[in-house]
Structure formats: structure tokens, C-alpha cells
Short mmCIF file of C-alpha atoms in Angstrom, two decimals:
data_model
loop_
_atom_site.label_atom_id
_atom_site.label_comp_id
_atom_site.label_asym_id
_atom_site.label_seq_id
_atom_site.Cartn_x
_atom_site.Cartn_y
_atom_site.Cartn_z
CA UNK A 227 0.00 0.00 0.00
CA UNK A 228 2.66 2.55 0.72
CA UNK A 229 4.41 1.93 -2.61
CA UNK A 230 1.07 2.76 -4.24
CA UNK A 231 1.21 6.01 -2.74
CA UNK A 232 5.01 6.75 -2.67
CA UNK A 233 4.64 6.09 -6.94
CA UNK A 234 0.84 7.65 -6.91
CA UNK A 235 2.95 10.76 -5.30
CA UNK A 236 5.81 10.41 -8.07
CA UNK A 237 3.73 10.36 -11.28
CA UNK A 238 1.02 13.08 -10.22
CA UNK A 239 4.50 15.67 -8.70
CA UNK A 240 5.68 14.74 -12.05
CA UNK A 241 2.64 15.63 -14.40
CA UNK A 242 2.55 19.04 -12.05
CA UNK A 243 5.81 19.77 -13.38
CA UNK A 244 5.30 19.06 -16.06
CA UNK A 245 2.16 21.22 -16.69
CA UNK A 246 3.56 24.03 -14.42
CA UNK A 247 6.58 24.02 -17.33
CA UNK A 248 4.38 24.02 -20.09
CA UNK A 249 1.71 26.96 -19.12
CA UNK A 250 4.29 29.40 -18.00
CA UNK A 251 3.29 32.94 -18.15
CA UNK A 252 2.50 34.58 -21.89
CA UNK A 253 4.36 37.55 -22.97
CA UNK A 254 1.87 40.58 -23.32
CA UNK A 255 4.17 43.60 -23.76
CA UNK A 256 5.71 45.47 -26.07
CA UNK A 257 7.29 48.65 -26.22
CA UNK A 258 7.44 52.41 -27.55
CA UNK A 259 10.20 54.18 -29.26
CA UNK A 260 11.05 57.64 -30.37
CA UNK A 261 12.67 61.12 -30.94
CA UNK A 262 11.51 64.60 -30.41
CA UNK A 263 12.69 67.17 -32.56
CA UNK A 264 11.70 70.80 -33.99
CA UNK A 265 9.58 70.60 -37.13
CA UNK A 266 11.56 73.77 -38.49
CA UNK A 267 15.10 72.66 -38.21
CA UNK A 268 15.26 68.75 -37.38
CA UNK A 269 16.74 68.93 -34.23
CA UNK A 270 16.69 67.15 -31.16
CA UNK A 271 14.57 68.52 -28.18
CA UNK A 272 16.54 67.77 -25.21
CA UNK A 273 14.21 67.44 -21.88
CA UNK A 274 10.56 67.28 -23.49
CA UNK A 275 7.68 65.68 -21.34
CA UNK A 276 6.14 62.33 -23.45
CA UNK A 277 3.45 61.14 -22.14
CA UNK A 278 1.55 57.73 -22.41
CA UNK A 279 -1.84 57.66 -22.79
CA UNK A 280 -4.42 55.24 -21.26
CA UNK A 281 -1.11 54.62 -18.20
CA UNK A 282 -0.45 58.35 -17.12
CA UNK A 283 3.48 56.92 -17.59
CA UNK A 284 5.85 59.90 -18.60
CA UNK A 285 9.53 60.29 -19.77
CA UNK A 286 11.76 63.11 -20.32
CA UNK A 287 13.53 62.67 -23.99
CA UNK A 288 17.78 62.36 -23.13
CA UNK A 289 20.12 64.63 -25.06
CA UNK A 290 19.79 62.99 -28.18
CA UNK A 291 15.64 63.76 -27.46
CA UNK A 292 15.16 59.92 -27.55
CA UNK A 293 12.48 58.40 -24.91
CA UNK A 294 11.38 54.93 -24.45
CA UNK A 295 8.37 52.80 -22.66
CA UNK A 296 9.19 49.24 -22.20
CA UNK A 297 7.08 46.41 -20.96
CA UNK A 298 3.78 48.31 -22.00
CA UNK A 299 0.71 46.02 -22.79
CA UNK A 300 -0.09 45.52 -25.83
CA UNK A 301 -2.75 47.92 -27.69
CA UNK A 302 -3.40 51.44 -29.02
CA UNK A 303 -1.75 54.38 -26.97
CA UNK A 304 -1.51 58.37 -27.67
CA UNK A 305 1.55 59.31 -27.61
CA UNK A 306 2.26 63.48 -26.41
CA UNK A 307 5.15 65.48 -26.19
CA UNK A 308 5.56 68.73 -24.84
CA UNK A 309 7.89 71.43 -24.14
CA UNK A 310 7.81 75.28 -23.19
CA UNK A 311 7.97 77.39 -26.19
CA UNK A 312 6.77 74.32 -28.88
CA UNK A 313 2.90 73.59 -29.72
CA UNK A 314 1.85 70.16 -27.70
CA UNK A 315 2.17 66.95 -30.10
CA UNK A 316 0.23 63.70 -30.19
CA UNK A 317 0.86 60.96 -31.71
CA UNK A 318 -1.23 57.20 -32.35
CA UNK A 319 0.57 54.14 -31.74
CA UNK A 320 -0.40 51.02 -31.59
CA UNK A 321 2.16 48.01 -29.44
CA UNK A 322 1.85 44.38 -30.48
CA UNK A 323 3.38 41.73 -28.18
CA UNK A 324 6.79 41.32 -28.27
CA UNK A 325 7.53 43.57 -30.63
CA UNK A 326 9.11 47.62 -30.23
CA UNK A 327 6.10 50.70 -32.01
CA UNK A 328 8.23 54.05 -33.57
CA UNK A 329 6.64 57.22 -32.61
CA UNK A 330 8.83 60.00 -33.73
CA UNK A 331 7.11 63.21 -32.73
CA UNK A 332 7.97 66.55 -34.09
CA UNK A 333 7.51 69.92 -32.45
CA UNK A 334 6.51 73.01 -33.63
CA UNK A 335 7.90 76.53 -32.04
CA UNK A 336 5.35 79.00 -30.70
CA UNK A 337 4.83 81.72 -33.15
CA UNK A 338 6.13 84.58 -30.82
CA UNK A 339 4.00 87.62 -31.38
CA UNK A 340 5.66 90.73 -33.01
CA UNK A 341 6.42 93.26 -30.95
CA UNK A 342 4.13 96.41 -31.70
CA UNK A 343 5.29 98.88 -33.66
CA UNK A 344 6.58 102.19 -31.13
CA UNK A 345 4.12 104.65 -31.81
CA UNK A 346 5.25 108.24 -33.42
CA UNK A 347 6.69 110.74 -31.92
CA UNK A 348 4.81 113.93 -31.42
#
């Protein structure tokens, strides 16, 4: 009777195992990629706020105005990037598992207004 158990014990630890090998845990991220940079003159915005959107996660672009998200689930995401003096830019995006999205973002400078013309002396 005890050898029943002792190999009743073996085979069913061993099909647990087994299973527990087979039915590990499914990849469902991905990531997001990019560069900020003025639309005028191509280049890069150092220190830009990008933000991820549904997740509220931000990064600040590097020197080279790179950013990245990794391990983001998988689906459709606005991508914005800001910055003082440039017009806010949003971008779609959309991650698949395992696999890095591009979202290069250019930004636009604020039109500064003109300064008004002195009036005349009298």
C-alpha cells in the first residue's frame, strides 16, 4: 500500500511539473520608441515631457531627445510630447506583443508675437 502512494505521489508531482513548465506565463508587452525634434530645423529637443496615454506613464527625452516605454501592454496608446515654447504633439501608436512601435514626434515653435510697432513721436 505505501508503494502505491510513494509512486501515486511520483507520477502526479511529475505531471505538475510538467504542466507548471508548459503553461508558464505569456508575454503581453511590447514597447514604444522615439525622438523629439523641432519641425523647423530637425533637431533634437533635449528634456521634453512624453506622455503615455491610457497609463499616465511619462519620460523626459535624453540629449539625443530619444524616450522609451518598455514592458507596456499591448494595444493602441496616444503618444504626447511637450515642451515650453513648442505647440503640444500627439501621436497614435499602436504596441503588439513582443515587438518595439516608432513614434517620432515633431515639435513646432510658438509663433512669438511681433512686438508692436513704437508709436510716433509727437
Amino acid at each position: 500500500m505505501n508503494k502505491l502512494i510513494v509512486k501515486t505521489g511520483i507520477i502526479l508531482f511529475s505531471l505538475l511539473a510538467a504542466w507548471a513548465c508548459t503553461t508558464s506565463e505569456e508575454d503581453v508587452t511590447g514597447s514604444i520608441y522615439g525622438k523629439v525634434t523641432d519641425a523647423q530645423n530637425g533637431g533634437v529637443i533635449q528634456g521634453a515631457t512624453v506622455t503615455l496615454t491610457p497609463g499616465g506613464l511619462s519620460r523626459t527625452t535624453g540629449s539625443d531627445g530619444t524616450y522609451e516605454f518598455l514592458n507596456v501592454e499591448a494595444q493602441q496608446y496616444q503618444v504626447q510630447a511637450q515642451k515650453t515654447d513648442y505647440v503640444t504633439n500627439t501621436k497614435s501608436v499602436n504596441v503588439l506583443v513582443g515587438n518595439a512601435a516608432s513614434a517620432d514626434i515633431a515639435l513646432t515653435p510658438v509663433k512669438k508675437d511681433a512686438p508692436s510697432p513704437s508709436p510716433p513721436p509727437h
